[in-house]
Coordinates of C-alpha atoms in Angstrom, one line a residue:
X1 CA 26.5 -12.4 -13.7
X2 CA 23.6 -10.3 -13.5
X3 CA 24.0 -6.7 -13.5
X4 CA 26.2 -6.6 -10.2
X5 CA 24.9 -9.9 -8.8
X6 CA 26.6 -13.2 -9.1
X7 CA 24.7 -16.6 -8.7
X8 CA 24.9 -20.1 -9.8
X9 CA 23.0 -20.8 -13.0
X10 CA 18.9 -20.9 -12.9
X11 CA 15.6 -20.0 -13.9
X12 CA 12.0 -21.2 -13.9
X13 CA 10.4 -23.9 -14.7
X14 CA 8.8 -24.2 -18.6
X15 CA 4.9 -25.7 -18.6
X16 CA 5.4 -29.4 -19.0
X17 CA 9.5 -29.1 -18.6
X18 CA 10.9 -31.8 -15.5
X19 CA 12.7 -29.4 -12.7
X20 CA 16.1 -31.5 -13.6
X21 CA 15.4 -30.6 -17.5
X22 CA 14.9 -27.2 -17.0
X23 CA 18.7 -27.2 -14.7
X24 CA 20.3 -28.7 -17.4
X25 CA 18.5 -25.7 -19.8
X26 CA 19.5 -23.2 -17.6
X27 CA 23.0 -24.0 -17.2
X28 CA 23.2 -24.4 -21.2
X29 CA 21.7 -20.6 -21.7
X30 CA 23.6 -19.1 -18.8
X31 CA 27.1 -20.9 -18.9
X32 CA 27.4 -22.7 -23.0
X33 CA 27.4 -26.1 -21.5
X34 CA 25.7 -29.0 -22.8
X35 CA 27.6 -31.8 -22.0
X36 CA 26.7 -33.0 -18.5
X37 CA 26.5 -35.3 -16.4
X38 CA 24.0 -35.4 -13.5
X39 CA 25.0 -36.8 -9.7
X40 CA 23.0 -35.6 -7.6
X41 CA 20.4 -33.0 -6.2
X42 CA 21.7 -31.6 -2.9
X43 CA 18.8 -29.6 -1.9
X44 CA 17.0 -26.8 -2.1
X45 CA 15.5 -23.6 -0.4
X46 CA 13.9 -20.2 -0.5
X47 CA 14.8 -16.6 -1.4
X48 CA 13.5 -13.5 -2.7
X49 CA 14.5 -12.3 -6.4
X50 CA 18.1 -10.8 -6.6
X51 CA 18.3 -7.5 -7.8
X52 CA 21.1 -6.4 -10.1
X53 CA 22.5 -4.6 -7.8
X54 CA 24.7 -6.7 -5.4
X55 CA 23.1 -8.1 -1.8
X56 CA 20.2 -6.0 -3.4
X57 CA 17.0 -8.1 -2.8
X58 CA 13.9 -7.3 -5.5
X59 CA 10.8 -8.4 -3.5
X60 CA 8.3 -8.6 -6.8
X61 CA 9.0 -13.0 -6.9
X62 CA 9.3 -15.5 -3.9
X63 CA 11.6 -18.3 -5.2
X64 CA 12.3 -22.0 -4.6
X65 CA 15.8 -22.9 -5.0
X66 CA 16.9 -26.6 -6.7
X67 CA 20.2 -27.2 -6.5
X68 CA 21.7 -30.4 -8.4
X69 CA 25.2 -31.6 -9.0
X70 CA 26.3 -32.2 -12.3
X71 CA 29.7 -32.8 -13.7
X72 CA 31.3 -31.8 -16.7
X73 CA 34.7 -32.2 -19.2
X74 CA 33.6 -28.9 -21.4
X75 CA 36.1 -26.5 -20.3
X76 CA 35.2 -23.2 -22.6
X77 CA 32.0 -21.3 -21.2
X78 CA 30.4 -19.2 -23.8
X79 CA 26.7 -17.6 -22.6
X80 CA 23.7 -17.7 -24.7
X81 CA 21.7 -15.3 -22.6
X82 CA 21.7 -11.7 -22.6
X83 CA 21.2 -11.2 -19.0
X84 CA 23.7 -13.6 -18.0
X85 CA 26.5 -12.8 -19.9
X86 CA 29.5 -13.1 -17.5
X87 CA 30.0 -16.8 -16.7
X88 CA 33.3 -18.1 -14.4
X89 CA 34.9 -21.3 -13.6
X90 CA 35.4 -20.6 -9.8
X91 CA 36.8 -23.4 -6.8
X92 CA 34.4 -23.5 -3.6
X93 CA 36.2 -20.6 -1.8
X94 CA 36.1 -18.6 -4.7
X95 CA 32.2 -19.3 -5.6
X96 CA 31.3 -18.2 -1.3
X97 CA 33.6 -15.2 -2.5
X98 CA 31.7 -14.5 -5.7
X99 CA 27.7 -15.0 -4.3
X100 CA 26.1 -11.9 -3.5
X101 CA 22.9 -13.2 -2.0
X102 CA 23.6 -14.3 1.8
X103 CA 20.8 -16.7 1.2
X104 CA 22.8 -18.7 -1.9
X105 CA 26.2 -18.0 0.2
X106 CA 24.9 -20.0 3.6
X107 CA 23.1 -22.9 1.2
X108 CA 26.3 -22.9 -0.9
X109 CA 28.9 -23.1 2.3
X110 CA 26.0 -25.2 4.3
X111 CA 25.3 -28.0 1.8
X112 CA 27.4 -27.7 -1.5
X113 CA 30.8 -27.5 -0.5
X114 CA 30.0 -30.5 2.1
X115 CA 28.3 -32.8 -1.2
X116 CA 31.5 -32.0 -3.3

């Protein structure tokens, strides 16, 4: 969660960092999960950055978002990122309802759910 917007964990790739390593780092920062097993890359899409209010776009940044599928046995969520202080487990159906960016929601329904 970021403000009133909900999205999947994500963030910027640091200089010299591989995208898969950035995904693991961002998941750790935004959820507290440190025990991840990579399953596969699901795909990518592009959109503007989400604003702090649900459904709002921040047109200052165009993002390419790559989605990776991981598994974990870790149940407790303890976000460490003050900009994203809340993380929750959700069923795929609940996630579709929670996602506030239309492009996130569309990608999740068309690509993520079939990959589960």
